PDB file of C-alpha atoms and ligand atoms in Angstrom:
ATOM      1  CA  MET G   1     168.940  71.550 312.399  1.00  0.00           C
ATOM      2  CA  SER G   2     168.466  67.460 312.760  1.00  0.00           C
ATOM      3  CA  LYS G   3     171.892  65.674 313.542  1.00  0.00           C
ATOM      4  CA  PRO G   4     173.176  64.397 311.330  1.00  0.00           C
ATOM      5  CA  TYR G   5     173.352  60.096 311.135  1.00  0.00           C
ATOM      6  CA  GLN G   6     176.774  58.526 311.411  1.00  0.00           C
ATOM      7  CA  HIS G   7     178.672  56.346 309.311  1.00  0.00           C
ATOM      8  CA  PRO G   8     181.187  54.090 309.569  1.00  0.00           C
ATOM      9  CA  VAL G   9     182.750  54.809 306.397  1.00  0.00           C
ATOM     10  CA  ARG G  10     183.295  58.670 306.327  1.00  0.00           C
ATOM     11  CA  ILE G  11     182.441  60.420 302.892  1.00  0.00           C
ATOM     12  CA  ALA G  12     183.949  63.696 302.412  1.00  0.00           C
ATOM     13  CA  PRO G  13     181.613  65.615 299.943  1.00  0.00           C
ATOM     14  CA  SER G  14     184.140  68.264 297.621  1.00  0.00           C
ATOM     15  CA  ILE G  15     182.576  71.330 297.964  1.00  0.00           C
ATOM     16  CA  LEU G  16     184.072  72.324 294.157  1.00  0.00           C
ATOM     17  CA  SER G  17     181.390  70.855 291.701  1.00  0.00           C
ATOM     18  CA  ALA G  18     178.822  72.454 295.140  1.00  0.00           C
ATOM     19  CA  ASP G  19     176.729  75.473 293.653  1.00  0.00           C
ATOM     20  CA  PHE G  20     178.969  78.661 295.014  1.00  0.00           C
ATOM     21  CA  ALA G  21     176.085  81.347 294.730  1.00  0.00           C
ATOM     22  CA  ARG G  22     174.732  79.169 297.841  1.00  0.00           C
ATOM     23  CA  LEU G  23     177.540  77.496 299.502  1.00  0.00           C
ATOM     24  CA  GLY G  24     175.763  77.872 302.892  1.00  0.00           C
ATOM     25  CA  GLU G  25     172.737  76.066 302.038  1.00  0.00           C
ATOM     26  CA  GLU G  26     175.231  73.503 300.886  1.00  0.00           C
ATOM     27  CA  VAL G  27     177.612  72.228 303.756  1.00  0.00           C
ATOM     28  CA  ARG G  28     174.271  72.101 305.591  1.00  0.00           C
ATOM     29  CA  ALA G  29     172.561  70.304 302.720  1.00  0.00           C
ATOM     30  CA  ILE G  30     174.932  67.673 302.806  1.00  0.00           C
ATOM     31  CA  GLU G  31     175.785  67.584 306.824  1.00  0.00           C
ATOM     32  CA  LYS G  32     171.600  66.263 307.102  1.00  0.00           C
ATOM     33  CA  ALA G  33     172.556  64.225 304.469  1.00  0.00           C
ATOM     34  CA  GLY G  34     175.068  62.457 305.920  1.00  0.00           C
ATOM     35  CA  ALA G  35     178.665  64.551 305.202  1.00  0.00           C
ATOM     36  CA  ALA G  36     181.701  63.407 307.774  1.00  0.00           C
ATOM     37  CA  LEU G  37     183.837  65.988 306.459  1.00  0.00           C
ATOM     38  CA  VAL G  38     183.785  68.726 304.499  1.00  0.00           C
ATOM     39  CA  HIS G  39     186.217  68.607 301.690  1.00  0.00           C
ATOM     40  CA  PHE G  40     187.542  71.993 300.594  1.00  0.00           C
ATOM     41  CA  ASP G  41     189.091  71.942 297.549  1.00  0.00           C
ATOM     42  CA  VAL G  42     192.419  74.884 296.666  1.00  0.00           C
ATOM     43  CA  MET G  43     193.976  75.716 293.379  1.00  0.00           C
ATOM     44  CA  ASP G  44     196.059  77.863 293.040  1.00  0.00           C
ATOM     45  CA  ASN G  45     196.356  78.790 288.769  1.00  0.00           C
ATOM     46  CA  HIS G  46     200.039  77.765 290.680  1.00  0.00           C
ATOM     47  CA  TYR G  47     200.714  73.739 291.370  1.00  0.00           C
ATOM     48  CA  VAL G  48     197.460  73.321 289.412  1.00  0.00           C
ATOM     49  CA  PRO G  49     196.005  74.489 286.644  1.00  0.00           C
ATOM     50  CA  ASN G  50     192.429  76.339 288.370  1.00  0.00           C
ATOM     51  CA  LEU G  51     192.078  78.614 291.029  1.00  0.00           C
ATOM     52  CA  THR G  52     189.588  78.432 293.224  1.00  0.00           C
ATOM     53  CA  ILE G  53     188.965  78.819 296.808  1.00  0.00           C
ATOM     54  CA  GLY G  54     190.442  80.412 300.103  1.00  0.00           C
ATOM     55  CA  PRO G  55     190.651  80.703 304.306  1.00  0.00           C
ATOM     56  CA  LEU G  56     187.785  84.048 303.547  1.00  0.00           C
ATOM     57  CA  VAL G  57     185.537  81.052 302.302  1.00  0.00           C
ATOM     58  CA  CYS G  58     186.579  78.856 304.851  1.00  0.00           C
ATOM     59  CA  GLU G  59     185.563  81.799 307.464  1.00  0.00           C
ATOM     60  CA  ALA G  60     182.897  81.911 305.504  1.00  0.00           C
ATOM     61  CA  ILE G  61     181.093  78.197 305.474  1.00  0.00           C
ATOM     62  CA  ARG G  62     182.855  77.671 309.393  1.00  0.00           C
ATOM     63  CA  PRO G  63     179.274  78.162 311.136  1.00  0.00           C
ATOM     64  CA  HIS G  64     177.289  76.368 308.505  1.00  0.00           C
ATOM     65  CA  VAL G  65     178.093  73.779 309.978  1.00  0.00           C
ATOM     66  CA  SER G  66     180.257  71.500 312.586  1.00  0.00           C
ATOM     67  CA  ILE G  67     181.620  68.336 311.161  1.00  0.00           C
ATOM     68  CA  PRO G  68     185.340  69.161 310.246  1.00  0.00           C
ATOM     69  CA  ILE G  69     186.282  71.131 306.726  1.00  0.00           C
ATOM     70  CA  ASP G  70     188.606  69.182 305.285  1.00  0.00           C
ATOM     71  CA  VAL G  71     191.413  71.119 303.482  1.00  0.00           C
ATOM     72  CA  HIS G  72     193.044  69.696 300.640  1.00  0.00           C
ATOM     73  CA  LEU G  73     195.466  72.320 299.004  1.00  0.00           C
ATOM     74  CA  MET G  74     197.187  72.430 295.516  1.00  0.00           C
ATOM     75  CA  VAL G  75     199.185  74.939 296.142  1.00  0.00           C
ATOM     76  CA  GLU G  76     202.995  76.400 295.467  1.00  0.00           C
ATOM     77  CA  PRO G  77     203.709  77.420 297.804  1.00  0.00           C
ATOM     78  CA  VAL G  78     202.051  76.056 301.146  1.00  0.00           C
ATOM     79  CA  ASP G  79     203.579  77.041 304.338  1.00  0.00           C
ATOM     80  CA  ALA G  80     201.983  80.570 304.423  1.00  0.00           C
ATOM     81  CA  LEU G  81     198.288  79.337 304.032  1.00  0.00           C
ATOM     82  CA  ILE G  82     198.319  77.227 307.465  1.00  0.00           C
ATOM     83  CA  PRO G  83     197.684  79.335 309.911  1.00  0.00           C
ATOM     84  CA  LEU G  84     195.453  81.233 307.365  1.00  0.00           C
ATOM     85  CA  PHE G  85     193.110  78.133 306.782  1.00  0.00           C
ATOM     86  CA  ALA G  86     194.128  77.379 310.928  1.00  0.00           C
ATOM     87  CA  ARG G  87     192.090  80.964 312.335  1.00  0.00           C
ATOM     88  CA  ALA G  88     189.180  79.935 309.737  1.00  0.00           C
ATOM     89  CA  GLY G  89     188.397  77.609 310.972  1.00  0.00           C
ATOM     90  CA  ALA G  90     190.127  73.925 309.322  1.00  0.00           C
ATOM     91  CA  ASN G  91     190.378  70.813 310.596  1.00  0.00           C
ATOM     92  CA  ILE G  92     192.090  69.023 308.593  1.00  0.00           C
ATOM     93  CA  ILE G  93     195.142  70.432 306.480  1.00  0.00           C
ATOM     94  CA  THR G  94     196.301  68.380 303.447  1.00  0.00           C
ATOM     95  CA  PHE G  95     199.280  69.145 300.955  1.00  0.00           C
ATOM     96  CA  HIS G  96     201.134  68.380 297.597  1.00  0.00           C
ATOM     97  CA  PRO G  97     204.566  67.342 298.982  1.00  0.00           C
ATOM     98  CA  GLU G  98     206.428  68.401 296.668  1.00  0.00           C
ATOM     99  CA  ALA G  99     204.631  71.367 296.642  1.00  0.00           C
ATOM    100  CA  THR G 100     207.116  72.677 300.342  1.00  0.00           C
ATOM    101  CA  ARG G 101     211.013  72.639 300.718  1.00  0.00           C
ATOM    102  CA  HIS G 102     210.838  70.835 304.247  1.00  0.00           C
ATOM    103  CA  VAL G 103     207.946  68.668 304.223  1.00  0.00           C
ATOM    104  CA  ASP G 104     208.990  67.261 307.632  1.00  0.00           C
ATOM    105  CA  ARG G 105     208.398  71.171 309.057  1.00  0.00           C
ATOM    106  CA  THR G 106     205.473  71.772 307.533  1.00  0.00           C
ATOM    107  CA  LEU G 107     203.563  68.363 308.816  1.00  0.00           C
ATOM    108  CA  GLN G 108     204.337  70.108 312.337  1.00  0.00           C
ATOM    109  CA  LEU G 109     203.387  73.451 311.246  1.00  0.00           C
ATOM    110  CA  ILE G 110     199.797  72.702 310.584  1.00  0.00           C
ATOM    111  CA  ARG G 111     200.306  70.240 313.700  1.00  0.00           C
ATOM    112  CA  ASP G 112     201.706  73.407 315.967  1.00  0.00           C
ATOM    113  CA  HIS G 113     197.989  75.270 314.561  1.00  0.00           C
ATOM    114  CA  GLY G 114     195.741  73.052 316.164  1.00  0.00           C
ATOM    115  CA  CYS G 115     195.052  71.311 312.662  1.00  0.00           C
ATOM    116  CA  LEU G 116     194.882  67.331 311.716  1.00  0.00           C
ATOM    117  CA  ALA G 117     197.572  67.438 309.444  1.00  0.00           C
ATOM    118  CA  GLY G 118     198.853  65.516 306.237  1.00  0.00           C
ATOM    119  CA  ILE G 119     199.877  64.610 302.706  1.00  0.00           C
ATOM    120  CA  ALA G 120     198.038  64.274 299.174  1.00  0.00           C
ATOM    121  CA  LEU G 121     199.568  62.170 296.477  1.00  0.00           C
ATOM    122  CA  ASN G 122     199.026  62.336 293.218  1.00  0.00           C
ATOM    123  CA  PRO G 123     199.349  58.846 290.715  1.00  0.00           C
ATOM    124  CA  ALA G 124     202.000  58.853 290.400  1.00  0.00           C
ATOM    125  CA  SER G 125     203.551  60.099 293.155  1.00  0.00           C
ATOM    126  CA  PRO G 126     205.753  57.600 295.021  1.00  0.00           C
ATOM    127  CA  LEU G 127     204.207  56.056 298.571  1.00  0.00           C
ATOM    128  CA  ASP G 128     207.924  56.320 300.501  1.00  0.00           C
ATOM    129  CA  TRP G 129     206.529  60.472 300.598  1.00  0.00           C
ATOM    130  CA  MET G 130     205.366  58.619 303.943  1.00  0.00           C
ATOM    131  CA  ASP G 131     208.951  57.210 304.674  1.00  0.00           C
ATOM    132  CA  HIS G 132     210.977  59.442 307.963  1.00  0.00           C
ATOM    133  CA  VAL G 133     207.622  60.672 308.077  1.00  0.00           C
ATOM    134  CA  MET G 134     205.444  58.129 309.665  1.00  0.00           C
ATOM    135  CA  ASP G 135     204.789  60.107 313.347  1.00  0.00           C
ATOM    136  CA  ARG G 136     204.032  63.462 311.360  1.00  0.00           C
ATOM    137  CA  LEU G 137     200.322  62.337 309.761  1.00  0.00           C
ATOM    138  CA  ASP G 138     197.186  62.197 310.741  1.00  0.00           C
ATOM    139  CA  MET G 139     195.840  61.803 306.619  1.00  0.00           C
ATOM    140  CA  VAL G 140     197.101  60.289 304.008  1.00  0.00           C
ATOM    141  CA  LEU G 141     194.883  61.458 301.136  1.00  0.00           C
ATOM    142  CA  LEU G 142     195.745  59.589 297.698  1.00  0.00           C
ATOM    143  CA  MET G 143     194.499  61.304 294.894  1.00  0.00           C
ATOM    144  CA  SER G 144     192.376  59.377 292.145  1.00  0.00           C
ATOM    145  CA  VAL G 145     192.675  61.289 289.314  1.00  0.00           C
ATOM    146  CA  ASN G 146     195.310  64.126 288.625  1.00  0.00           C
ATOM    147  CA  PRO G 147     194.435  67.277 290.050  1.00  0.00           C
ATOM    148  CA  GLY G 148     193.321  70.027 288.452  1.00  0.00           C
ATOM    149  CA  PHE G 149     189.605  69.617 288.288  1.00  0.00           C
ATOM    150  CA  GLY G 150     186.341  67.711 289.675  1.00  0.00           C
ATOM    151  CA  GLY G 151     184.378  65.820 286.996  1.00  0.00           C
ATOM    152  CA  GLN G 152     187.646  63.145 285.858  1.00  0.00           C
ATOM    153  CA  ALA G 153     187.485  59.068 285.546  1.00  0.00           C
ATOM    154  CA  PHE G 154     188.649  57.762 288.337  1.00  0.00           C
ATOM    155  CA  ILE G 155     192.454  55.785 287.320  1.00  0.00           C
ATOM    156  CA  PRO G 156     192.099  52.282 288.748  1.00  0.00           C
ATOM    157  CA  SER G 157     195.848  51.981 289.648  1.00  0.00           C
ATOM    158  CA  THR G 158     195.375  53.503 292.573  1.00  0.00           C
ATOM    159  CA  LEU G 159     193.613  50.334 294.390  1.00  0.00           C
ATOM    160  CA  PRO G 160     196.639  49.053 294.466  1.00  0.00           C
ATOM    161  CA  LYS G 161     198.124  51.712 295.835  1.00  0.00           C
ATOM    162  CA  LEU G 162     195.895  51.979 298.701  1.00  0.00           C
ATOM    163  CA  GLN G 163     195.863  48.351 299.621  1.00  0.00           C
ATOM    164  CA  ALA G 164     199.961  49.364 299.671  1.00  0.00           C
ATOM    165  CA  ALA G 165     199.344  52.483 301.774  1.00  0.00           C
ATOM    166  CA  ARG G 166     197.459  50.484 303.768  1.00  0.00           C
ATOM    167  CA  ALA G 167     199.807  48.382 304.260  1.00  0.00           C
ATOM    168  CA  ARG G 168     202.022  50.663 305.851  1.00  0.00           C
ATOM    169  CA  ILE G 169     199.449  52.813 307.839  1.00  0.00           C
ATOM    170  CA  ALA G 170     198.537  48.876 309.770  1.00  0.00           C
ATOM    171  CA  ALA G 171     202.145  48.091 310.292  1.00  0.00           C
ATOM    172  CA  HIS G 172     202.784  51.563 311.978  1.00  0.00           C
ATOM    173  CA  MET G 173     199.689  50.870 314.320  1.00  0.00           C
ATOM    174  CA  ALA G 174     200.811  47.559 315.472  1.00  0.00           C
ATOM    175  CA  ALA G 175     203.540  48.714 315.623  1.00  0.00           C
ATOM    176  CA  GLY G 176     202.554  51.609 318.678  1.00  0.00           C
ATOM    177  CA  GLY G 177     202.236  54.007 316.442  1.00  0.00           C
ATOM    178  CA  GLN G 178     198.889  57.092 316.025  1.00  0.00           C
ATOM    179  CA  ALA G 179     195.990  55.515 314.037  1.00  0.00           C
ATOM    180  CA  ILE G 180     196.751  57.347 310.181  1.00  0.00           C
ATOM    181  CA  SER G 181     193.289  57.738 307.952  1.00  0.00           C
ATOM    182  CA  LEU G 182     193.858  56.941 304.304  1.00  0.00           C
ATOM    183  CA  GLU G 183     191.237  59.197 301.543  1.00  0.00           C
ATOM    184  CA  VAL G 184     191.162  58.978 298.304  1.00  0.00           C
ATOM    185  CA  ASP G 185     189.919  61.539 295.897  1.00  0.00           C
ATOM    186  CA  GLY G 186     188.708  61.849 292.576  1.00  0.00           C
ATOM    187  CA  GLY G 187     186.685  59.699 290.337  1.00  0.00           C
ATOM    188  CA  VAL G 188     184.364  58.119 293.712  1.00  0.00           C
ATOM    189  CA  LYS G 189     181.006  56.810 292.434  1.00  0.00           C
ATOM    190  CA  THR G 190     178.777  54.769 294.117  1.00  0.00           C
ATOM    191  CA  ASP G 191     180.066  51.263 291.030  1.00  0.00           C
ATOM    192  CA  ASN G 192     183.261  51.398 292.422  1.00  0.00           C
ATOM    193  CA  ILE G 193     183.490  52.826 295.641  1.00  0.00           C
ATOM    194  CA  GLY G 194     182.185  49.124 296.673  1.00  0.00           C
ATOM    195  CA  GLN G 195     186.524  48.839 295.488  1.00  0.00           C
ATOM    196  CA  ILE G 196     187.642  51.585 297.008  1.00  0.00           C
ATOM    197  CA  ILE G 197     186.592  50.361 300.339  1.00  0.00           C
ATOM    198  CA  ALA G 198     188.395  46.627 299.568  1.00  0.00           C
ATOM    199  CA  ALA G 199     191.342  48.086 299.182  1.00  0.00           C
ATOM    200  CA  GLY G 200     191.676  50.216 301.926  1.00  0.00           C
ATOM    201  CA  ALA G 201     190.346  53.798 301.818  1.00  0.00           C
ATOM    202  CA  ASP G 202     188.717  54.800 305.102  1.00  0.00           C
ATOM    203  CA  THR G 203     187.435  58.220 303.692  1.00  0.00           C
ATOM    204  CA  CYS G 204     186.235  58.988 299.611  1.00  0.00           C
ATOM    205  CA  VAL G 205     185.619  62.589 298.862  1.00  0.00           C
ATOM    206  CA  ALA G 206     183.153  62.958 296.377  1.00  0.00           C
ATOM    207  CA  GLY G 207     182.286  65.754 294.364  1.00  0.00           C
ATOM    208  CA  SER G 208     180.731  65.101 291.330  1.00  0.00           C
ATOM    209  CA  ALA G 209     178.698  62.444 292.248  1.00  0.00           C
ATOM    210  CA  VAL G 210     177.125  64.195 295.665  1.00  0.00           C
ATOM    211  CA  PHE G 211     176.239  67.801 294.025  1.00  0.00           C
ATOM    212  CA  GLY G 212     175.520  66.804 290.942  1.00  0.00           C
ATOM    213  CA  ALA G 213     172.598  65.345 292.575  1.00  0.00           C
ATOM    214  CA  PRO G 214     169.583  67.523 292.833  1.00  0.00           C
ATOM    215  CA  ASP G 215     169.708  68.879 296.308  1.00  0.00           C
ATOM    216  CA  THR G 216     165.179  68.853 296.204  1.00  0.00           C
ATOM    217  CA  ASP G 217     163.403  65.824 297.162  1.00  0.00           C
ATOM    218  CA  GLY G 218     166.612  65.048 299.346  1.00  0.00           C
ATOM    219  CA  GLY G 219     168.395  63.950 296.652  1.00  0.00           C
ATOM    220  CA  TYR G 220     172.267  64.839 298.626  1.00  0.00           C
ATOM    221  CA  ARG G 221     170.210  62.713 301.164  1.00  0.00           C
ATOM    222  CA  THR G 222     169.205  59.856 298.807  1.00  0.00           C
ATOM    223  CA  VAL G 223     172.861  59.836 296.942  1.00  0.00           C
ATOM    224  CA  MET G 224     175.542  60.291 299.596  1.00  0.00           C
ATOM    225  CA  ALA G 225     173.192  56.830 302.044  1.00  0.00           C
ATOM    226  CA  ALA G 226     173.586  55.050 297.577  1.00  0.00           C
ATOM    227  CA  LEU G 227     177.287  55.948 298.544  1.00  0.00           C
ATOM    228  CA  HIS G 228     177.389  54.177 301.685  1.00  0.00           C
ATOM    229  CA  ARG G 229     175.339  50.970 300.874  1.00  0.00           C
ATOM    230  CA  ALA G 230     177.739  50.558 298.059  1.00  0.00           C
ATOM    231  CA  ALA G 231     180.639  51.027 300.126  1.00  0.00           C
ATOM    232  CA  LEU G 232     180.175  48.366 302.535  1.00  0.00           C
ATOM    233  CA  ALA G 233     178.311  45.699 299.826  1.00  0.00           C
ATOM    234  CA  ALA G 234     181.697  45.099 299.451  1.00  0.00           C
TER     235      ALA G 234
HETATM  236  C1  DX5 Y 301     190.665  67.697 291.928  1.00  0.00           C
HETATM  237  C2  DX5 Y 301     190.281  67.643 293.430  1.00  0.00           C
HETATM  238  C3  DX5 Y 301     188.911  66.189 293.891  1.00  0.00           C
HETATM  239  C4  DX5 Y 301     187.397  66.923 293.311  1.00  0.00           C
HETATM  240  C5  DX5 Y 301     186.729  65.586 293.706  1.00  0.00           C
HETATM  241  O1  DX5 Y 301     192.017  67.786 292.192  1.00  0.00           O
HETATM  242  O2  DX5 Y 301     191.249  68.073 294.317  1.00  0.00           O
HETATM  243  O3  DX5 Y 301     188.720  66.783 295.606  1.00  0.00           O
HETATM  244  O4  DX5 Y 301     187.289  67.428 293.838  1.00  0.00           O
HETATM  245  O5  DX5 Y 301     185.723  65.473 292.805  1.00  0.00           O
HETATM  246  P1  DX5 Y 301     184.744  64.460 291.404  1.00  0.00           P
HETATM  247  O6  DX5 Y 301     184.097  63.663 292.711  1.00  0.00           O
HETATM  248  O7  DX5 Y 301     183.640  64.935 290.525  1.00  0.00           O
HETATM  249  O8  DX5 Y 301     186.626  63.820 291.196  1.00  0.00           O
HETATM  250 ZN1   ZN Y 302     190.593  67.248 297.050  1.00  0.00          ZN
END
């Protein structure tokens, strides 16, 4: 396998838009094309009105890539799935705080299982969810669409929210706190990724933008390079 090239802006293709019949090949292709993470969307037909993939699929793709698997839990309740995903090879686990009863405990549970921990905030969820758990966070994921489906349009009010989240993280780190990654999820395309990075995101999920490209003649590599270029052009 050729070595994936490294890039300062992390792109995390969401396999929600991949060809599920060829998932192994699909994740190998995105790693080769420069993906920093595999974004793994878990939906339960309860917290969100859709049903996707679970720990067995995570375990199945794990041997196909060496980049981290970024598990985004859109499930309620949360805690029971954490050990299963950790055992299945997940590296980062984010969850929606309103879907668990004890946010602090859930964050600690994720770290206790050897994964990086994060909260995922819906477009209407306040950043105040970060208060009191800053020291427990490795990632904050801001949803720029309502969770449940790929291929939706980016919600513009995410941009000022990203700036505000970045300011909170910068203040925390300036005071000696640990690094917290800021991820944006939903509707990321080449024509808006520049503004998204300029607003403070360091990691961008991209589902339909990446997997919508044909993977013939290096299609994924072309779209990933275009996303990286546009991200830095801002
Ligand atoms: C939506 C998911 C996203 C989604 C992104 O609930 O969390 O990860 O797949 O897909 P695009 O990039 O197509 O908006
Ligand atoms: Zn997601």
